[in-house]
């Protein structure tokens, strides 16, 4: 799987596709087709949200979302850990919500690293429901008492790689 990930990255960030190996060039049409399907799926999803057919859950507290539409290795978990330390040191008890992919390895690591800090970690596919259950169990903080700040971290000069794919 790691070889495939490297190959896709090489293709995505290649400025001149003619310089790719023959094997990598054979993957370009497959990846282009997959990219087109993904684009259609995202457009459909966006339309369903805009039309109200899919309900968007909003939490009653300030939210920092760490993530994007890329796979692992972009530093999302270390960023979550950094933010949790920073918030805890600032007197704010954050709740980390995770879907729990990969057997929960990342959440277990976060639990070990954040041990002794006022940080809660909720795992579940429905993060809004997970947050609600934590609010019921541990209490609710009025968001007007906490100043909200938005910070976006990005890796590298381009988020999407080659315009060809």
JSON list of C-alpha atoms in Angstrom, two decimals:
[
{"chain": "A", "resi": 1, "resn": "UNK", "atom": "CA", "xyz": [0.00, 0.00, 0.00]},
{"chain": "A", "resi": 2, "resn": "UNK", "atom": "CA", "xyz": [2.88, 2.34, 0.78]},
{"chain": "A", "resi": 3, "resn": "UNK", "atom": "CA", "xyz": [4.29, 1.85, -2.74]},
{"chain": "A", "resi": 4, "resn": "UNK", "atom": "CA", "xyz": [0.93, 2.82, -4.24]},
{"chain": "A", "resi": 5, "resn": "UNK", "atom": "CA", "xyz": [0.75, 5.89, -2.00]},
{"chain": "A", "resi": 6, "resn": "UNK", "atom": "CA", "xyz": [4.24, 6.96, -3.13]},
{"chain": "A", "resi": 7, "resn": "UNK", "atom": "CA", "xyz": [3.35, 6.38, -6.79]},
{"chain": "A", "resi": 8, "resn": "UNK", "atom": "CA", "xyz": [0.18, 8.46, -6.53]},
{"chain": "A", "resi": 9, "resn": "UNK", "atom": "CA", "xyz": [2.11, 11.25, -4.78]},
{"chain": "A", "resi": 10, "resn": "UNK", "atom": "CA", "xyz": [4.78, 11.22, -7.49]},
{"chain": "A", "resi": 11, "resn": "UNK", "atom": "CA", "xyz": [2.10, 11.48, -10.17]},
{"chain": "A", "resi": 12, "resn": "UNK", "atom": "CA", "xyz": [0.13, 14.17, -8.33]},
{"chain": "A", "resi": 13, "resn": "UNK", "atom": "CA", "xyz": [3.11, 16.44, -7.82]},
{"chain": "A", "resi": 14, "resn": "UNK", "atom": "CA", "xyz": [4.79, 15.86, -11.18]},
{"chain": "A", "resi": 15, "resn": "UNK", "atom": "CA", "xyz": [4.83, 19.02, -13.32]},
{"chain": "A", "resi": 16, "resn": "UNK", "atom": "CA", "xyz": [5.64, 17.13, -16.55]},
{"chain": "A", "resi": 17, "resn": "UNK", "atom": "CA", "xyz": [3.84, 13.78, -16.80]},
{"chain": "A", "resi": 18, "resn": "UNK", "atom": "CA", "xyz": [6.08, 12.72, -19.72]},
{"chain": "A", "resi": 19, "resn": "UNK", "atom": "CA", "xyz": [8.95, 12.41, -17.22]},
{"chain": "A", "resi": 20, "resn": "UNK", "atom": "CA", "xyz": [7.13, 9.68, -15.29]},
{"chain": "A", "resi": 21, "resn": "UNK", "atom": "CA", "xyz": [8.09, 6.03, -15.62]},
{"chain": "A", "resi": 22, "resn": "UNK", "atom": "CA", "xyz": [5.93, 3.97, -18.03]},
{"chain": "A", "resi": 23, "resn": "UNK", "atom": "CA", "xyz": [4.27, 2.22, -15.07]},
{"chain": "A", "resi": 24, "resn": "UNK", "atom": "CA", "xyz": [3.34, 5.53, -13.47]},
{"chain": "A", "resi": 25, "resn": "UNK", "atom": "CA", "xyz": [2.03, 6.89, -16.78]},
{"chain": "A", "resi": 26, "resn": "UNK", "atom": "CA", "xyz": [-0.35, 3.91, -17.06]},
{"chain": "A", "resi": 27, "resn": "UNK", "atom": "CA", "xyz": [-1.88, 4.97, -13.74]},
{"chain": "A", "resi": 28, "resn": "UNK", "atom": "CA", "xyz": [-2.68, 8.50, -14.96]},
{"chain": "A", "resi": 29, "resn": "UNK", "atom": "CA", "xyz": [-5.93, 7.60, -16.84]},
{"chain": "A", "resi": 30, "resn": "UNK", "atom": "CA", "xyz": [-7.12, 5.45, -13.93]},
{"chain": "A", "resi": 31, "resn": "UNK", "atom": "CA", "xyz": [-6.43, 8.24, -11.44]},
{"chain": "A", "resi": 32, "resn": "UNK", "atom": "CA", "xyz": [-8.02, 10.84, -13.73]},
{"chain": "A", "resi": 33, "resn": "UNK", "atom": "CA", "xyz": [-11.18, 8.74, -13.95]},
{"chain": "A", "resi": 34, "resn": "UNK", "atom": "CA", "xyz": [-11.21, 8.23, -10.17]},
{"chain": "A", "resi": 35, "resn": "UNK", "atom": "CA", "xyz": [-10.70, 11.97, -9.73]},
{"chain": "A", "resi": 36, "resn": "UNK", "atom": "CA", "xyz": [-13.67, 12.73, -12.00]},
{"chain": "A", "resi": 37, "resn": "UNK", "atom": "CA", "xyz": [-15.88, 10.30, -10.05]},
{"chain": "A", "resi": 38, "resn": "UNK", "atom": "CA", "xyz": [-14.77, 11.87, -6.78]},
{"chain": "A", "resi": 39, "resn": "UNK", "atom": "CA", "xyz": [-15.55, 15.34, -8.14]},
{"chain": "A", "resi": 40, "resn": "UNK", "atom": "CA", "xyz": [-19.06, 14.23, -9.12]},
{"chain": "A", "resi": 41, "resn": "UNK", "atom": "CA", "xyz": [-19.60, 12.67, -5.68]},
{"chain": "A", "resi": 42, "resn": "UNK", "atom": "CA", "xyz": [-18.45, 15.86, -3.93]},
{"chain": "A", "resi": 43, "resn": "UNK", "atom": "CA", "xyz": [-20.72, 18.00, -6.11]},
{"chain": "A", "resi": 44, "resn": "UNK", "atom": "CA", "xyz": [-23.67, 15.70, -5.38]},
{"chain": "A", "resi": 45, "resn": "UNK", "atom": "CA", "xyz": [-22.93, 15.77, -1.65]},
{"chain": "A", "resi": 46, "resn": "UNK", "atom": "CA", "xyz": [-22.70, 19.58, -1.69]},
{"chain": "A", "resi": 47, "resn": "UNK", "atom": "CA", "xyz": [-26.02, 19.80, -3.56]},
{"chain": "A", "resi": 48, "resn": "UNK", "atom": "CA", "xyz": [-27.70, 17.48, -1.05]},
{"chain": "A", "resi": 49, "resn": "UNK", "atom": "CA", "xyz": [-26.51, 19.65, 1.84]},
{"chain": "A", "resi": 50, "resn": "UNK", "atom": "CA", "xyz": [-27.62, 22.86, 0.10]},
{"chain": "A", "resi": 51, "resn": "UNK", "atom": "CA", "xyz": [-31.05, 21.44, -0.70]},
{"chain": "A", "resi": 52, "resn": "UNK", "atom": "CA", "xyz": [-31.54, 20.33, 2.90]},
{"chain": "A", "resi": 53, "resn": "UNK", "atom": "CA", "xyz": [-31.85, 16.63, 2.06]},
{"chain": "A", "resi": 54, "resn": "UNK", "atom": "CA", "xyz": [-28.83, 15.96, 4.25]},
{"chain": "A", "resi": 55, "resn": "UNK", "atom": "CA", "xyz": [-28.90, 17.64, 7.65]},
{"chain": "A", "resi": 56, "resn": "UNK", "atom": "CA", "xyz": [-25.81, 19.49, 8.84]},
{"chain": "A", "resi": 57, "resn": "UNK", "atom": "CA", "xyz": [-25.13, 19.20, 12.56]},
{"chain": "A", "resi": 58, "resn": "UNK", "atom": "CA", "xyz": [-23.76, 22.24, 14.31]},
{"chain": "A", "resi": 59, "resn": "UNK", "atom": "CA", "xyz": [-22.30, 22.08, 17.78]},
{"chain": "A", "resi": 60, "resn": "UNK", "atom": "CA", "xyz": [-23.23, 24.76, 20.31]},
{"chain": "A", "resi": 61, "resn": "UNK", "atom": "CA", "xyz": [-19.57, 25.35, 21.18]},
{"chain": "A", "resi": 62, "resn": "UNK", "atom": "CA", "xyz": [-16.61, 26.77, 19.24]},
{"chain": "A", "resi": 63, "resn": "UNK", "atom": "CA", "xyz": [-15.04, 24.19, 16.97]},
{"chain": "A", "resi": 64, "resn": "UNK", "atom": "CA", "xyz": [-11.57, 23.77, 15.49]},
{"chain": "A", "resi": 65, "resn": "UNK", "atom": "CA", "xyz": [-11.50, 21.30, 12.64]},
{"chain": "A", "resi": 66, "resn": "UNK", "atom": "CA", "xyz": [-8.14, 19.72, 11.85]},
{"chain": "A", "resi": 67, "resn": "UNK", "atom": "CA", "xyz": [-8.24, 17.81, 8.62]},
{"chain": "A", "resi": 68, "resn": "UNK", "atom": "CA", "xyz": [-8.67, 17.98, 4.92]},
{"chain": "A", "resi": 69, "resn": "UNK", "atom": "CA", "xyz": [-9.27, 15.81, 1.89]},
{"chain": "A", "resi": 70, "resn": "UNK", "atom": "CA", "xyz": [-5.92, 14.03, 1.93]},
{"chain": "A", "resi": 71, "resn": "UNK", "atom": "CA", "xyz": [-4.78, 10.76, 3.37]},
{"chain": "A", "resi": 72, "resn": "UNK", "atom": "CA", "xyz": [-2.45, 10.23, 6.29]},
{"chain": "A", "resi": 73, "resn": "UNK", "atom": "CA", "xyz": [0.97, 11.69, 6.76]},
{"chain": "A", "resi": 74, "resn": "UNK", "atom": "CA", "xyz": [0.02, 15.37, 6.70]},
{"chain": "A", "resi": 75, "resn": "UNK", "atom": "CA", "xyz": [0.48, 15.91, 10.42]},
{"chain": "A", "resi": 76, "resn": "UNK", "atom": "CA", "xyz": [-3.17, 16.10, 11.48]},
{"chain": "A", "resi": 77, "resn": "UNK", "atom": "CA", "xyz": [-2.71, 14.03, 14.67]},
{"chain": "A", "resi": 78, "resn": "UNK", "atom": "CA", "xyz": [0.36, 15.96, 15.88]},
{"chain": "A", "resi": 79, "resn": "UNK", "atom": "CA", "xyz": [-1.55, 19.20, 15.19]},
{"chain": "A", "resi": 80, "resn": "UNK", "atom": "CA", "xyz": [-4.50, 17.95, 17.27]},
{"chain": "A", "resi": 81, "resn": "UNK", "atom": "CA", "xyz": [-2.08, 17.04, 20.06]},
{"chain": "A", "resi": 82, "resn": "UNK", "atom": "CA", "xyz": [-0.43, 20.48, 19.88]},
{"chain": "A", "resi": 83, "resn": "UNK", "atom": "CA", "xyz": [-3.80, 22.27, 19.99]},
{"chain": "A", "resi": 84, "resn": "UNK", "atom": "CA", "xyz": [-4.99, 20.10, 22.89]},
{"chain": "A", "resi": 85, "resn": "UNK", "atom": "CA", "xyz": [-1.83, 20.94, 24.89]},
{"chain": "A", "resi": 86, "resn": "UNK", "atom": "CA", "xyz": [-2.14, 24.63, 24.04]},
{"chain": "A", "resi": 87, "resn": "UNK", "atom": "CA", "xyz": [-5.84, 24.80, 24.94]},
{"chain": "A", "resi": 88, "resn": "UNK", "atom": "CA", "xyz": [-5.33, 22.84, 28.17]},
{"chain": "A", "resi": 89, "resn": "UNK", "atom": "CA", "xyz": [-2.43, 25.12, 29.14]},
{"chain": "A", "resi": 90, "resn": "UNK", "atom": "CA", "xyz": [-4.71, 28.10, 28.42]},
{"chain": "A", "resi": 91, "resn": "UNK", "atom": "CA", "xyz": [-7.33, 26.82, 30.87]},
{"chain": "A", "resi": 92, "resn": "UNK", "atom": "CA", "xyz": [-9.69, 25.36, 28.26]},
{"chain": "A", "resi": 93, "resn": "UNK", "atom": "CA", "xyz": [-10.66, 21.67, 28.46]},
{"chain": "A", "resi": 94, "resn": "UNK", "atom": "CA", "xyz": [-10.97, 20.55, 24.84]},
{"chain": "A", "resi": 95, "resn": "UNK", "atom": "CA", "xyz": [-12.97, 17.63, 23.53]},
{"chain": "A", "resi": 96, "resn": "UNK", "atom": "CA", "xyz": [-11.28, 15.80, 20.65]},
{"chain": "A", "resi": 97, "resn": "UNK", "atom": "CA", "xyz": [-13.76, 14.10, 18.33]},
{"chain": "A", "resi": 98, "resn": "UNK", "atom": "CA", "xyz": [-12.54, 11.29, 16.09]},
{"chain": "A", "resi": 99, "resn": "UNK", "atom": "CA", "xyz": [-14.18, 8.77, 13.82]},
{"chain": "A", "resi": 100, "resn": "UNK", "atom": "CA", "xyz": [-11.69, 6.20, 15.08]},
{"chain": "A", "resi": 101, "resn": "UNK", "atom": "CA", "xyz": [-10.18, 5.01, 11.81]},
{"chain": "A", "resi": 102, "resn": "UNK", "atom": "CA", "xyz": [-7.31, 2.51, 11.79]},
{"chain": "A", "resi": 103, "resn": "UNK", "atom": "CA", "xyz": [-8.55, 0.66, 14.85]},
{"chain": "A", "resi": 104, "resn": "UNK", "atom": "CA", "xyz": [-8.29, 3.74, 17.01]},
{"chain": "A", "resi": 105, "resn": "UNK", "atom": "CA", "xyz": [-4.47, 3.82, 17.01]},
{"chain": "A", "resi": 106, "resn": "UNK", "atom": "CA", "xyz": [-4.35, 7.61, 16.79]},
{"chain": "A", "resi": 107, "resn": "UNK", "atom": "CA", "xyz": [-6.83, 8.12, 19.62]},
{"chain": "A", "resi": 108, "resn": "UNK", "atom": "CA", "xyz": [-4.91, 5.65, 21.82]},
{"chain": "A", "resi": 109, "resn": "UNK", "atom": "CA", "xyz": [-1.71, 7.56, 21.12]},
{"chain": "A", "resi": 110, "resn": "UNK", "atom": "CA", "xyz": [-3.42, 10.87, 21.93]},
{"chain": "A", "resi": 111, "resn": "UNK", "atom": "CA", "xyz": [-4.77, 9.41, 25.19]},
{"chain": "A", "resi": 112, "resn": "UNK", "atom": "CA", "xyz": [-1.23, 8.36, 26.21]},
{"chain": "A", "resi": 113, "resn": "UNK", "atom": "CA", "xyz": [0.35, 11.70, 25.26]},
{"chain": "A", "resi": 114, "resn": "UNK", "atom": "CA", "xyz": [-2.38, 13.81, 26.89]},
{"chain": "A", "resi": 115, "resn": "UNK", "atom": "CA", "xyz": [-2.59, 11.79, 30.11]},
{"chain": "A", "resi": 116, "resn": "UNK", "atom": "CA", "xyz": [-3.05, 14.06, 33.12]},
{"chain": "A", "resi": 117, "resn": "UNK", "atom": "CA", "xyz": [-4.40, 16.95, 31.05]},
{"chain": "A", "resi": 118, "resn": "UNK", "atom": "CA", "xyz": [-8.05, 18.11, 31.12]},
{"chain": "A", "resi": 119, "resn": "UNK", "atom": "CA", "xyz": [-8.68, 16.71, 27.63]},
{"chain": "A", "resi": 120, "resn": "UNK", "atom": "CA", "xyz": [-11.51, 14.36, 26.65]},
{"chain": "A", "resi": 121, "resn": "UNK", "atom": "CA", "xyz": [-11.47, 12.17, 23.54]},
{"chain": "A", "resi": 122, "resn": "UNK", "atom": "CA", "xyz": [-14.72, 11.01, 21.97]},
{"chain": "A", "resi": 123, "resn": "UNK", "atom": "CA", "xyz": [-14.71, 8.33, 19.29]},
{"chain": "A", "resi": 124, "resn": "UNK", "atom": "CA", "xyz": [-17.63, 7.53, 17.01]},
{"chain": "A", "resi": 125, "resn": "UNK", "atom": "CA", "xyz": [-18.80, 7.75, 13.41]},
{"chain": "A", "resi": 126, "resn": "UNK", "atom": "CA", "xyz": [-21.43, 10.35, 14.37]},
{"chain": "A", "resi": 127, "resn": "UNK", "atom": "CA", "xyz": [-19.27, 13.03, 15.93]},
{"chain": "A", "resi": 128, "resn": "UNK", "atom": "CA", "xyz": [-22.23, 15.32, 16.71]},
{"chain": "A", "resi": 129, "resn": "UNK", "atom": "CA", "xyz": [-23.89, 12.56, 18.76]},
{"chain": "A", "resi": 130, "resn": "UNK", "atom": "CA", "xyz": [-20.57, 11.77, 20.43]},
{"chain": "A", "resi": 131, "resn": "UNK", "atom": "CA", "xyz": [-20.14, 15.43, 21.38]},
{"chain": "A", "resi": 132, "resn": "UNK", "atom": "CA", "xyz": [-23.71, 15.61, 22.72]},
{"chain": "A", "resi": 133, "resn": "UNK", "atom": "CA", "xyz": [-23.14, 12.57, 24.94]},
{"chain": "A", "resi": 134, "resn": "UNK", "atom": "CA", "xyz": [-19.94, 14.13, 26.31]},
{"chain": "A", "resi": 135, "resn": "UNK", "atom": "CA", "xyz": [-21.77, 17.41, 27.02]},
{"chain": "A", "resi": 136, "resn": "UNK", "atom": "CA", "xyz": [-24.41, 15.48, 28.96]},
{"chain": "A", "resi": 137, "resn": "UNK", "atom": "CA", "xyz": [-21.81, 13.46, 30.86]},
{"chain": "A", "resi": 138, "resn": "UNK", "atom": "CA", "xyz": [-19.17, 16.11, 31.60]},
{"chain": "A", "resi": 139, "resn": "UNK", "atom": "CA", "xyz": [-21.04, 19.38, 31.31]},
{"chain": "A", "resi": 140, "resn": "UNK", "atom": "CA", "xyz": [-21.47, 22.18, 28.84]},
{"chain": "A", "resi": 141, "resn": "UNK", "atom": "CA", "xyz": [-19.39, 25.34, 28.48]},
{"chain": "A", "resi": 142, "resn": "UNK", "atom": "CA", "xyz": [-21.16, 28.50, 27.34]},
{"chain": "A", "resi": 143, "resn": "UNK", "atom": "CA", "xyz": [-19.39, 29.46, 24.09]},
{"chain": "A", "resi": 144, "resn": "UNK", "atom": "CA", "xyz": [-19.83, 33.19, 24.79]},
{"chain": "A", "resi": 145, "resn": "UNK", "atom": "CA", "xyz": [-17.31, 32.86, 27.63]},
{"chain": "A", "resi": 146, "resn": "UNK", "atom": "CA", "xyz": [-14.60, 31.53, 25.31]},
{"chain": "A", "resi": 147, "resn": "UNK", "atom": "CA", "xyz": [-13.03, 33.67, 22.61]},
{"chain": "A", "resi": 148, "resn": "UNK", "atom": "CA", "xyz": [-13.11, 31.90, 19.27]},
{"chain": "A", "resi": 149, "resn": "UNK", "atom": "CA", "xyz": [-10.11, 31.95, 16.97]},
{"chain": "A", "resi": 150, "resn": "UNK", "atom": "CA", "xyz": [-9.66, 30.31, 13.60]},
{"chain": "A", "resi": 151, "resn": "UNK", "atom": "CA", "xyz": [-6.27, 29.06, 12.52]},
{"chain": "A", "resi": 152, "resn": "UNK", "atom": "CA", "xyz": [-5.57, 27.06, 9.41]},
{"chain": "A", "resi": 153, "resn": "UNK", "atom": "CA", "xyz": [-2.39, 25.07, 8.95]},
{"chain": "A", "resi": 154, "resn": "UNK", "atom": "CA", "xyz": [-1.36, 23.79, 5.55]},
{"chain": "A", "resi": 155, "resn": "UNK", "atom": "CA", "xyz": [1.49, 21.64, 4.31]},
{"chain": "A", "resi": 156, "resn": "UNK", "atom": "CA", "xyz": [3.49, 22.56, 1.26]},
{"chain": "A", "resi": 157, "resn": "UNK", "atom": "CA", "xyz": [2.92, 25.06, -1.51]},
{"chain": "A", "resi": 158, "resn": "UNK", "atom": "CA", "xyz": [0.05, 23.18, -3.16]},
{"chain": "A", "resi": 159, "resn": "UNK", "atom": "CA", "xyz": [-2.86, 21.34, -1.61]},
{"chain": "A", "resi": 160, "resn": "UNK", "atom": "CA", "xyz": [-3.96, 19.55, -4.75]},
{"chain": "A", "resi": 161, "resn": "UNK", "atom": "CA", "xyz": [-0.77, 18.74, -6.65]},
{"chain": "A", "resi": 162, "resn": "UNK", "atom": "CA", "xyz": [-0.75, 18.58, -10.41]},
{"chain": "A", "resi": 163, "resn": "UNK", "atom": "CA", "xyz": [-3.63, 20.21, -12.25]},
{"chain": "A", "resi": 164, "resn": "UNK", "atom": "CA", "xyz": [-3.63, 17.20, -14.57]},
{"chain": "A", "resi": 165, "resn": "UNK", "atom": "CA", "xyz": [-5.13, 14.92, -11.93]}
]
